Tab-separated table of C-alpha atoms in Angstrom:
chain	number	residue	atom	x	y	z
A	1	UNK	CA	-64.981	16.188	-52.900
A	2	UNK	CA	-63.326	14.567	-55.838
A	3	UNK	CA	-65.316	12.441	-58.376
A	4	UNK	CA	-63.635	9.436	-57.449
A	5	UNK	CA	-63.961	9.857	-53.686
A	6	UNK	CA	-67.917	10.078	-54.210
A	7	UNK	CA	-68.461	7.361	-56.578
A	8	UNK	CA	-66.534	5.492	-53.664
A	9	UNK	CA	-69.070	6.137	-51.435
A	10	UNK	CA	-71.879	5.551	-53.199
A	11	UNK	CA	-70.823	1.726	-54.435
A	12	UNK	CA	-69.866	1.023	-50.818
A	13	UNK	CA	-73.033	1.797	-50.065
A	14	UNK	CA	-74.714	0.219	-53.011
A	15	UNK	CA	-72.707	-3.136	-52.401
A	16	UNK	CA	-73.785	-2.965	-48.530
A	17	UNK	CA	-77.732	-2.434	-49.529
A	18	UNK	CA	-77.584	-5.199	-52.048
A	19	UNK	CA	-75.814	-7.365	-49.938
A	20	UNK	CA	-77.925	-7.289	-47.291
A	21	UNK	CA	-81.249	-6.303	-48.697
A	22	UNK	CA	-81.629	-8.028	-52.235
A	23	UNK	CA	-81.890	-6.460	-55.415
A	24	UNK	CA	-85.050	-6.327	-55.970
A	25	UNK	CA	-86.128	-4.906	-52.500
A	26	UNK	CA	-83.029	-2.036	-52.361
A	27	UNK	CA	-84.273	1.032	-53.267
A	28	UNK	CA	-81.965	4.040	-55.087
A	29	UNK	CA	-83.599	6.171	-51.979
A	30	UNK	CA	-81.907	3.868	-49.424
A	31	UNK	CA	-78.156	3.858	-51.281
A	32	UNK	CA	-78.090	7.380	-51.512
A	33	UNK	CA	-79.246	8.231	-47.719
A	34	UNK	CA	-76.460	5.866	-46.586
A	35	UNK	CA	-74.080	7.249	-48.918
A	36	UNK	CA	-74.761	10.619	-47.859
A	37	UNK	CA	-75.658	12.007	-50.841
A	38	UNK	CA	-78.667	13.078	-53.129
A	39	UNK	CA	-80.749	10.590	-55.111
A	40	UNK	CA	-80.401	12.488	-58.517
A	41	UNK	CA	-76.813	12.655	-57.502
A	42	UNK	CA	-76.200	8.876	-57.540
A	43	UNK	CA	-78.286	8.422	-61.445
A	44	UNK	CA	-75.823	11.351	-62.531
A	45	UNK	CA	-73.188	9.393	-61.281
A	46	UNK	CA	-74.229	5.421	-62.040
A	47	UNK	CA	-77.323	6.100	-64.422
A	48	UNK	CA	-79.648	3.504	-63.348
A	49	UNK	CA	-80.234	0.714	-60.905
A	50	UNK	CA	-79.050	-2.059	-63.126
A	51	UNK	CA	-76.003	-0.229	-63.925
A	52	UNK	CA	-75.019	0.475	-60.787
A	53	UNK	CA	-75.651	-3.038	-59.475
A	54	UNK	CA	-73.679	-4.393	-62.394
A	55	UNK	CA	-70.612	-1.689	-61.451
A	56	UNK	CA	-70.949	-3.448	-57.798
A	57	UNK	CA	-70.737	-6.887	-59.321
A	58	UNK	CA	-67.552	-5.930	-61.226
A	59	UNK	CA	-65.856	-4.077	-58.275
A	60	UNK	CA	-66.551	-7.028	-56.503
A	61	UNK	CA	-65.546	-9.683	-58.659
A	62	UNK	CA	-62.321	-8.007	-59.362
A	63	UNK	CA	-61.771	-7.239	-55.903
A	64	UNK	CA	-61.811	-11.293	-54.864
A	65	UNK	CA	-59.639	-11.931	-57.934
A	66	UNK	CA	-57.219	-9.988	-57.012
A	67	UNK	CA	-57.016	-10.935	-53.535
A	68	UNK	CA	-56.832	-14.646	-54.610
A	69	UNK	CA	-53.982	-13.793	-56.869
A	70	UNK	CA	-52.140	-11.650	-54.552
A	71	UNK	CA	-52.678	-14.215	-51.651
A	72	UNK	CA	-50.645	-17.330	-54.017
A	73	UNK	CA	-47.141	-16.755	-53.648
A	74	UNK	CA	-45.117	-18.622	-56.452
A	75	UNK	CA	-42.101	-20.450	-55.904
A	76	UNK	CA	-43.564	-21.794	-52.540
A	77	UNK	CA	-44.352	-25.593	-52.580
A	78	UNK	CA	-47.720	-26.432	-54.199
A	79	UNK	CA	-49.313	-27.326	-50.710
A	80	UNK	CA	-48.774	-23.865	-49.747
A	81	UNK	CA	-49.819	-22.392	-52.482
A	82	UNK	CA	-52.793	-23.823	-52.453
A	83	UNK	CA	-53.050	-22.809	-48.956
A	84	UNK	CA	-52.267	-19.612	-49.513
A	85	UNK	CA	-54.849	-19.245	-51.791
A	86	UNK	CA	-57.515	-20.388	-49.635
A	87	UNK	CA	-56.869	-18.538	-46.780
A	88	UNK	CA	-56.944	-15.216	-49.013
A	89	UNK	CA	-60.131	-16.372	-50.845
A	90	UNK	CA	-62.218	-17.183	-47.432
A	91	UNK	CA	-60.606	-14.488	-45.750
A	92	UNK	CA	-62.121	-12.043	-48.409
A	93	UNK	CA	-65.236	-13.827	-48.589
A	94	UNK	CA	-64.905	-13.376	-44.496
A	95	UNK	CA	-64.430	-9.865	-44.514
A	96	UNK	CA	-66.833	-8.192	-47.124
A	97	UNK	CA	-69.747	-10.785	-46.195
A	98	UNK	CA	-71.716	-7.741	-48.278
A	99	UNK	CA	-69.834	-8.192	-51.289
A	100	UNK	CA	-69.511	-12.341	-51.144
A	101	UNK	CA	-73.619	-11.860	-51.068
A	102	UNK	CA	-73.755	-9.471	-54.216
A	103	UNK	CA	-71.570	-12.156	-56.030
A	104	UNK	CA	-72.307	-15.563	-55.101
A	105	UNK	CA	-76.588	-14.622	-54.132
A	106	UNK	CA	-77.482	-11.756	-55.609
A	107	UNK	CA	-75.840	-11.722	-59.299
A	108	UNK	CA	-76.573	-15.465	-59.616
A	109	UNK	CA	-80.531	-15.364	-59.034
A	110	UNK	CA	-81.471	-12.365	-60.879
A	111	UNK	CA	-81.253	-12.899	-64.342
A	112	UNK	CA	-79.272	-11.548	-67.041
A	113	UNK	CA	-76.637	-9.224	-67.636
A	114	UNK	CA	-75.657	-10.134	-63.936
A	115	UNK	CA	-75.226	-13.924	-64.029
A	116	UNK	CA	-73.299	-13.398	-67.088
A	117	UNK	CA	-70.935	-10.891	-65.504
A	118	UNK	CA	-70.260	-13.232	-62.290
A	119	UNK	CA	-69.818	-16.294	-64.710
A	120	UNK	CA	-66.973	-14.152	-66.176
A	121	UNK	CA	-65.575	-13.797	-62.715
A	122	UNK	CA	-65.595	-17.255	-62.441
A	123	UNK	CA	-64.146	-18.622	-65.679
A	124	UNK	CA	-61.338	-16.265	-64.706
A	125	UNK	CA	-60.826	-17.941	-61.440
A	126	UNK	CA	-61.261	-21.177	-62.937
A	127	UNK	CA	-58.571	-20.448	-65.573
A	128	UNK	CA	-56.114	-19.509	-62.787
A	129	UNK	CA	-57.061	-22.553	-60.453
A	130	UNK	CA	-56.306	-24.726	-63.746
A	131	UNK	CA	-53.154	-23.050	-64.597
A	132	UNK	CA	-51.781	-23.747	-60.651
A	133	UNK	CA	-53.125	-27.522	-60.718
A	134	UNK	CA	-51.206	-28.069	-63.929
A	135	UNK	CA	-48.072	-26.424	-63.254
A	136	UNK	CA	-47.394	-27.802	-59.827
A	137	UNK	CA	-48.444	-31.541	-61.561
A	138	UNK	CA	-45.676	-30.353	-64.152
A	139	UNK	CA	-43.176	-29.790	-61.034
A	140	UNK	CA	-44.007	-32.919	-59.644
A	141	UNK	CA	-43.249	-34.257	-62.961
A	142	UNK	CA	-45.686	-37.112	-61.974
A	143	UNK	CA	-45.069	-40.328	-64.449
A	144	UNK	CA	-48.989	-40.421	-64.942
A	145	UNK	CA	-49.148	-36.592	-66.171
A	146	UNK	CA	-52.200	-35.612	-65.386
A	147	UNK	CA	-54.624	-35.196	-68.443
A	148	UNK	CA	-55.556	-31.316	-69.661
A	149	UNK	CA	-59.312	-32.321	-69.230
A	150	UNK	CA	-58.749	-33.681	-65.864
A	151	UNK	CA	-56.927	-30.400	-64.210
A	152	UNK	CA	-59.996	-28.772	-65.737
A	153	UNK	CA	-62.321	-31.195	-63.989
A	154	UNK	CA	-60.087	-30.544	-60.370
A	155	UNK	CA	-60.255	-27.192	-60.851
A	156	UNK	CA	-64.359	-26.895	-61.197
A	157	UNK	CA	-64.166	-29.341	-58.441
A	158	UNK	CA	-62.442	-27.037	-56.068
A	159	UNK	CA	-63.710	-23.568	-56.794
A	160	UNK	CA	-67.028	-25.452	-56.491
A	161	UNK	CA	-66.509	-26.267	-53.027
A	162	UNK	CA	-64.932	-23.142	-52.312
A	163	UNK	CA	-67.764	-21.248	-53.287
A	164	UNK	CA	-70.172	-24.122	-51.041
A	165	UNK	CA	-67.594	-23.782	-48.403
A	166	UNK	CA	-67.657	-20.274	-48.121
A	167	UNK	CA	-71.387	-19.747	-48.180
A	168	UNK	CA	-71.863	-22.004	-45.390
A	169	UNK	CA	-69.047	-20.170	-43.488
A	170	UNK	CA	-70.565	-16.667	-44.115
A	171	UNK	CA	-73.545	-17.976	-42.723
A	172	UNK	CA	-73.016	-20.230	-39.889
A	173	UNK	CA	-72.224	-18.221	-36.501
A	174	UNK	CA	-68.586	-18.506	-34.836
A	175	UNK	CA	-66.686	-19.972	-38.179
A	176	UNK	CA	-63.759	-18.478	-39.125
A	177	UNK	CA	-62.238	-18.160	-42.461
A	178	UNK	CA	-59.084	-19.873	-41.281
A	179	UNK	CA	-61.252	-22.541	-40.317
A	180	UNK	CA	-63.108	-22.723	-43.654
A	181	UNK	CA	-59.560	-22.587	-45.541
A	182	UNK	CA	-58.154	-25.622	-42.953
A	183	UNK	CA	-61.271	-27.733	-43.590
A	184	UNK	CA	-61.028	-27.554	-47.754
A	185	UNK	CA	-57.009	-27.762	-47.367
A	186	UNK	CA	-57.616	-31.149	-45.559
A	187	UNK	CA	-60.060	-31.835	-48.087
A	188	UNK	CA	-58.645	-31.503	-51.344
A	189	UNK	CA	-54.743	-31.323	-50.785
A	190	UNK	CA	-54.465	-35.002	-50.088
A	191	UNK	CA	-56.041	-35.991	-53.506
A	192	UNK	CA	-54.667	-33.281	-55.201
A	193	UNK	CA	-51.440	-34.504	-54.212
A	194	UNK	CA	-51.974	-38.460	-54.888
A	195	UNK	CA	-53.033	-37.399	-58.192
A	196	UNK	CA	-49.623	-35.759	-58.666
A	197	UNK	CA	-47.676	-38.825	-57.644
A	198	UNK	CA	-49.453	-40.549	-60.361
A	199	UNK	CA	-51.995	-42.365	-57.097
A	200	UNK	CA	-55.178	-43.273	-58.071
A	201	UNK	CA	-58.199	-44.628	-56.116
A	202	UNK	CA	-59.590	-47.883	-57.692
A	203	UNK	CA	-62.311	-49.691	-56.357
A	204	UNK	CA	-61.181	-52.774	-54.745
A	205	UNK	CA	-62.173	-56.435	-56.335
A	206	UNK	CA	-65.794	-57.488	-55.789
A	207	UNK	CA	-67.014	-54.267	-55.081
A	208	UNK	CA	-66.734	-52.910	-58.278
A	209	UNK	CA	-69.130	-50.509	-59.620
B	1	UNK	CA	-105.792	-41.197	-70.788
B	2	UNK	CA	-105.779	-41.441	-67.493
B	3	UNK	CA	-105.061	-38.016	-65.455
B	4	UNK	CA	-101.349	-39.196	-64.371
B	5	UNK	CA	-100.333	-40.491	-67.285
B	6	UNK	CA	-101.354	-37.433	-69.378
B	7	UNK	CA	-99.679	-35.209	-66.382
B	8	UNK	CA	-96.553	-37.175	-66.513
B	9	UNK	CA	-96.299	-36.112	-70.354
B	10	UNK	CA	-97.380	-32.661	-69.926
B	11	UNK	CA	-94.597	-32.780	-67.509
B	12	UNK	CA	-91.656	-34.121	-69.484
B	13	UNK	CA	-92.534	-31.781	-72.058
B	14	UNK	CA	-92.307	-28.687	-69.479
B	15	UNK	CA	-88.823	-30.116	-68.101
B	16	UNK	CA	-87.450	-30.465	-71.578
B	17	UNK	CA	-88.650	-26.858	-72.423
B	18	UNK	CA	-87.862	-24.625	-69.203
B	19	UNK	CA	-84.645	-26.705	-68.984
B	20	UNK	CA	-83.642	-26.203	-72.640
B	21	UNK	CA	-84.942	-22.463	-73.838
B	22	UNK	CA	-84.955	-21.361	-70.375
B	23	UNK	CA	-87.649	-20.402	-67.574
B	24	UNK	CA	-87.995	-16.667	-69.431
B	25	UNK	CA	-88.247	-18.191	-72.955
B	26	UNK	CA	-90.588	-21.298	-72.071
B	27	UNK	CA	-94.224	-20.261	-73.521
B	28	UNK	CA	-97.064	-22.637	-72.601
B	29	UNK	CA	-97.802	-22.930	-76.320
B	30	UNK	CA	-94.599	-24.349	-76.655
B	31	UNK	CA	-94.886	-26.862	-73.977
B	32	UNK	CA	-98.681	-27.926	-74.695
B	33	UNK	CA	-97.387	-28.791	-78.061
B	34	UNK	CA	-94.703	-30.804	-77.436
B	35	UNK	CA	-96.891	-33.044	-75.120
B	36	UNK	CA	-99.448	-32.920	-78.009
B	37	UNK	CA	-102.315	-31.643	-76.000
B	38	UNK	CA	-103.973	-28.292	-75.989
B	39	UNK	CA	-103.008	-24.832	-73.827
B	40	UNK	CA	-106.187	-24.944	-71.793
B	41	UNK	CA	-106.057	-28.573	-70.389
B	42	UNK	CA	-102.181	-27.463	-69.267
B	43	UNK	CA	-103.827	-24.695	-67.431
B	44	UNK	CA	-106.663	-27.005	-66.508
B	45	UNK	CA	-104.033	-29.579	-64.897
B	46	UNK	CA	-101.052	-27.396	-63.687
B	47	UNK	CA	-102.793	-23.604	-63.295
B	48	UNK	CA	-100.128	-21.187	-64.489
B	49	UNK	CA	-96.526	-20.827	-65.713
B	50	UNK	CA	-95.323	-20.217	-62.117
B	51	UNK	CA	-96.894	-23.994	-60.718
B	52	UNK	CA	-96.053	-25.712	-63.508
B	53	UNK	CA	-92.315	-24.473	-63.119
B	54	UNK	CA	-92.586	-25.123	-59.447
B	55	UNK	CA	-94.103	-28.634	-59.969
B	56	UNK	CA	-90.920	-29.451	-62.468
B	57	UNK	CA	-88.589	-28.263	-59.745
B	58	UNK	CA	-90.110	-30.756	-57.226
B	59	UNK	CA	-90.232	-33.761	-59.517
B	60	UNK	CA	-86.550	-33.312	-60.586
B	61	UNK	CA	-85.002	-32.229	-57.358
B	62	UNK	CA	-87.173	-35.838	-55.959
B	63	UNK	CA	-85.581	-37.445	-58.669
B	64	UNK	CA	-81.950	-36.963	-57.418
B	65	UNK	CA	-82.217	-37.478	-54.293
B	66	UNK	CA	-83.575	-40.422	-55.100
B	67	UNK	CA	-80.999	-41.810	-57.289
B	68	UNK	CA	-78.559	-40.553	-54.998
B	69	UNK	CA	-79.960	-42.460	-51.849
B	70	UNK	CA	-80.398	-45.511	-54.047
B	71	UNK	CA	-76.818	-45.402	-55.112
B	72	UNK	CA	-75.647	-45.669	-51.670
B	73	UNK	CA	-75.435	-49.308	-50.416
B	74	UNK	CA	-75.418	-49.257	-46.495
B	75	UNK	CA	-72.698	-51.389	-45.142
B	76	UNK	CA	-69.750	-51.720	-48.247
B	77	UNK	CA	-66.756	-49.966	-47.143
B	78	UNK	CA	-67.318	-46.185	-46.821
B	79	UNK	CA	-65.086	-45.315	-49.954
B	80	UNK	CA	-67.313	-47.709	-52.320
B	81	UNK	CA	-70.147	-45.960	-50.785
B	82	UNK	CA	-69.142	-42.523	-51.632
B	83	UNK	CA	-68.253	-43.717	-54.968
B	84	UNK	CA	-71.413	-45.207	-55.979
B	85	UNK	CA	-73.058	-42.310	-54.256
B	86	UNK	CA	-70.778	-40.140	-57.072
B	87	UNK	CA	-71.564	-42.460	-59.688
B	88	UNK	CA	-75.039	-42.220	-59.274
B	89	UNK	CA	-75.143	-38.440	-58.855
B	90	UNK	CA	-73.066	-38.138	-61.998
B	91	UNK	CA	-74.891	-40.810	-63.981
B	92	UNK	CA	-78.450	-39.335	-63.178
B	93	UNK	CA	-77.246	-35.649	-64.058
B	94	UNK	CA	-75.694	-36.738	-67.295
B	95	UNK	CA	-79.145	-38.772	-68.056
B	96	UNK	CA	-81.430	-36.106	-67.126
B	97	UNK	CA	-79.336	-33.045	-68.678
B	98	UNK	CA	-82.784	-30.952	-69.052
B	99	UNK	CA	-83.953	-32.082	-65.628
B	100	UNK	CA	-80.263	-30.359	-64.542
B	101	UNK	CA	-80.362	-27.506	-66.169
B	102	UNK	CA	-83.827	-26.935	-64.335
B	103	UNK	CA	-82.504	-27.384	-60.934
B	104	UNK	CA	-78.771	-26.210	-61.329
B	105	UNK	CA	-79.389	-23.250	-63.970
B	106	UNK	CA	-83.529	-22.076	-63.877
B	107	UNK	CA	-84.328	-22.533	-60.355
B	108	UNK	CA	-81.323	-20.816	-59.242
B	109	UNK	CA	-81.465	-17.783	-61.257
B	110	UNK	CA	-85.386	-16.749	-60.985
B	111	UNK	CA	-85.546	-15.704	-57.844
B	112	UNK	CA	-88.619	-16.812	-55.577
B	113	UNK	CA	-89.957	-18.675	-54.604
B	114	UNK	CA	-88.135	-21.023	-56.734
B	115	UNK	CA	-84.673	-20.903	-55.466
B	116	UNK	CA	-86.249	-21.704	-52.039
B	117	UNK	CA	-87.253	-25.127	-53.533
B	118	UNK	CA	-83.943	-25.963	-54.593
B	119	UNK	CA	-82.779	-24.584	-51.784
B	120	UNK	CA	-84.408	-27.714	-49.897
B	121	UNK	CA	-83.267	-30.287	-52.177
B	122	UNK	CA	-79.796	-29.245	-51.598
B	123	UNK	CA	-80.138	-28.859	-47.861
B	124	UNK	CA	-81.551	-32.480	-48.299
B	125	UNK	CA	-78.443	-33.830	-49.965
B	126	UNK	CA	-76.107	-32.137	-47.812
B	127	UNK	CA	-78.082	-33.511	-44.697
B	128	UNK	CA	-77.688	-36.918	-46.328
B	129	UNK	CA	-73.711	-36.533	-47.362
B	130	UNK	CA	-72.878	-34.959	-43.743
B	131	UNK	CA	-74.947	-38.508	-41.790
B	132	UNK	CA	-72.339	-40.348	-44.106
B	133	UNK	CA	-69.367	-38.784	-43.993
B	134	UNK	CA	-70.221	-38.637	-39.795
B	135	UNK	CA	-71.411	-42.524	-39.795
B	136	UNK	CA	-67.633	-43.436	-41.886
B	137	UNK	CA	-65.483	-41.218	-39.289
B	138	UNK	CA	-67.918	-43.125	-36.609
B	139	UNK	CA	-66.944	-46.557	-37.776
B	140	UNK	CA	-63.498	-45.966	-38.778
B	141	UNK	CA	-63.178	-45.036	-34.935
B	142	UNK	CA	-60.636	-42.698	-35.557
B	143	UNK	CA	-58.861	-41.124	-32.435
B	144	UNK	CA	-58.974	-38.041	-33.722
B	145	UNK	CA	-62.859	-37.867	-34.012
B	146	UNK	CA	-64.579	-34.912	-36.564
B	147	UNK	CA	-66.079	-32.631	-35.074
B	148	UNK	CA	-69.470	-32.173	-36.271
B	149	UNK	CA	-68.980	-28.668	-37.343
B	150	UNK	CA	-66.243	-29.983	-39.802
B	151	UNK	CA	-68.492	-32.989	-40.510
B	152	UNK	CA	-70.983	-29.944	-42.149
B	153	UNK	CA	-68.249	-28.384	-43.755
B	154	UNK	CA	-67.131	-31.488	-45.368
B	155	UNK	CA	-70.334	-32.154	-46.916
B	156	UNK	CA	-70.799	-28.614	-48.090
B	157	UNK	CA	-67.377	-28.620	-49.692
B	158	UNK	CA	-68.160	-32.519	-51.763
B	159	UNK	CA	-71.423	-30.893	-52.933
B	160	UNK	CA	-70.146	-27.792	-53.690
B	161	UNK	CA	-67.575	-29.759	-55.778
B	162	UNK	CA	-70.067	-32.007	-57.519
B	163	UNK	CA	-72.432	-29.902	-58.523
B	164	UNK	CA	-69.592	-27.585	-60.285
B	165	UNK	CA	-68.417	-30.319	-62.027
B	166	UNK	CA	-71.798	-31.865	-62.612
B	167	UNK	CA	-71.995	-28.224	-64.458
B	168	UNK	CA	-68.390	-28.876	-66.149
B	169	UNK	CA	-69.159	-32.146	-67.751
B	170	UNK	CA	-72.743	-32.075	-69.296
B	171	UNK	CA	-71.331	-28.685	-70.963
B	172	UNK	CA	-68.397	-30.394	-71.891
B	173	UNK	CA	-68.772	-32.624	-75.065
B	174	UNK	CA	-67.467	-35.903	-74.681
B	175	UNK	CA	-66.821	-36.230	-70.773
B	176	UNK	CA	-68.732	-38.999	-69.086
B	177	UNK	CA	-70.229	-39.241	-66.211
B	178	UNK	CA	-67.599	-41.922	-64.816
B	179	UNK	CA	-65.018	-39.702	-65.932
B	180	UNK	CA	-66.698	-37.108	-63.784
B	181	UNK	CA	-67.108	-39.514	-60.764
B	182	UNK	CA	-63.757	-40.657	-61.062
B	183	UNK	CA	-61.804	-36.908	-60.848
B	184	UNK	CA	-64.295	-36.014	-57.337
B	185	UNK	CA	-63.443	-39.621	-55.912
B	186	UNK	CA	-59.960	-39.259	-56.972
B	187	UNK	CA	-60.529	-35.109	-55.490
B	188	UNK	CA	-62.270	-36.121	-52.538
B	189	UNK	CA	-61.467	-39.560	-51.151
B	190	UNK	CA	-57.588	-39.237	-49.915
B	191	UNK	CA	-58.359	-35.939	-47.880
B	192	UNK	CA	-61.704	-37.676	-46.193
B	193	UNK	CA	-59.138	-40.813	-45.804
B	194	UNK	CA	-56.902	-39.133	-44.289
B	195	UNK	CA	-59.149	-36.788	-42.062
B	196	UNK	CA	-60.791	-40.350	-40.516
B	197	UNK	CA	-57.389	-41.588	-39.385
B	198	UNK	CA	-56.428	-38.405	-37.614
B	199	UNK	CA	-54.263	-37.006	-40.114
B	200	UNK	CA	-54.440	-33.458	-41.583
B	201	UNK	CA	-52.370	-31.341	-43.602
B	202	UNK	CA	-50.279	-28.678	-41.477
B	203	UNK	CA	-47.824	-25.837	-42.575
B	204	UNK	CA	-44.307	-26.592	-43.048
B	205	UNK	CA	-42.380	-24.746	-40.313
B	206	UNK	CA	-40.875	-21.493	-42.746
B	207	UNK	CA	-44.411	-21.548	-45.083
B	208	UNK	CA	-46.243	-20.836	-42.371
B	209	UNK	CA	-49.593	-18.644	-42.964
């Protein structure tokens, strides 16, 4: 079996045990029965626990990036590519429950160098949320252009509730991911949109705060 | 000194230092000194490391909730009341930035059992957020009533979205915490809007996905 095909086999099954097991309480014993193979076999291969569960995180992390870029078609209005987006990033989420838990549980309470190589994945996600907002507020060539620091502040706003969004999903029986995607599309595509067509809420005369 | 009092400082010392160096980092030595008292009565008072940490969590996470339920006024219109609920979130995150960092950044990322604690603080909030968002669609007597399911998924997306950008602006030099307020009720307000008078986004016949 070619090197490539094993390693396969062993970080599916590494992503599945710390996904559904916790780091701390998967064993190297455990990943290798499920992956078929022998324990020496998977430290010749991925050297140590940490390294291995940093290889998952990366896998991972690229694997949701590059679904969330695949799923945003441009040229589409920005409505749908927002949409678009959404569906692909719950979708994913949806479908590799294992790996959404090795990213948004497991690398974030366990120290470093893991929290350090999800926040990577998420400045990168950021940075590509931020560069969508602001071109589709360039399109709408909006005559109060939205401010550089404010598509920033959008864009932590939505990934944020993405990421909320999607861990309540994951873990609430009978939601689906198109459901998930519908409910933040109603959410933020209404403001997002305002925003564009230079709308602003302001708070009405003697209720100011 | 009386016991509280003496406590109290023992205890702003310990947010300051767990929130600033980090949980890991923190020593005891460090924190006795900076409440000017000595390493054995911090034992004395707050046992070990692990309680002390614990009993930070539980004052700060009380803390917010606090300021966030006090922020609310019951019975102004329900977008004032989600934006003084924001402003006070923001404001008391941008005022306590150590107190932060321990909930949003230590207690999150050193496993248990303190991410269970913050665990409960946020199920608080969202508990809170989801009776006002449902108590708003309730009034504004919408014919398309929420669903309670979408009610929770609401709430999980706002908190999702202020906490990231609770995260965004006190590591962002120079963005206030009105600025901050203002981009989640500018986010956030239209799509809720919208949602309690029945309308929501849907596919444009040819983008549909």
């Amino acid at each position: 079996m070619p090197r490539a095909v094993r390693e396969r086999q062993m970080m599916d099954a590494a992503v599945q045990t710390f996904g559904q097991r916790g780091y701390r309480a998967a064993s190297m014993d455990e990943i290798a029965e499920l992956a078929g193979v022998s324990k020496p076999l998977v430290y010749l291969y991925l050297n140590s626990k940490e390294e291995l569960f940093t290889a998952c995180i990366r896998r991972e992390a690229s694997a949701l990036v590059e679904a969330v870029r695949a799923g945003v078609e441009p040229g589409v209005p920005a409505d749908h590519q927002l949409w678009n987006g959404l569906r692909a990033f719950f979708t994913h989420a949806a479908e590799n429950p294992d790996g959404w838990a090795v990213l948004h549980h497991q690398a974030r309470t366990h120290g470093e160098p893991f929290a350090t190589e999800v926040a990577a994945m998420r400045t990168e996600i950021i940075g590509f949320v931020t560069y969508l907002i602001g071109a589709a507020a360039r399109e709408a060539a909006c005559d109060a252009e939205l401010a550089e620091r404010e598509v920033a502040g959008l864009a932590h706003a939505l990934v944020g509730a993405a990421e909320s969004l999607a861990g309540w999903g994951n873990g609430t029986p009978g939601v689906s991911s198109k459901e998930t995607a519908a409910t933040l599309m109603n959410f933020a595509w209404a403001g997002l949109e305002n925003l564009m067509n230079g709308q602003r809420w302001a708070p009405s005369p003697g209720n100011a705060g």
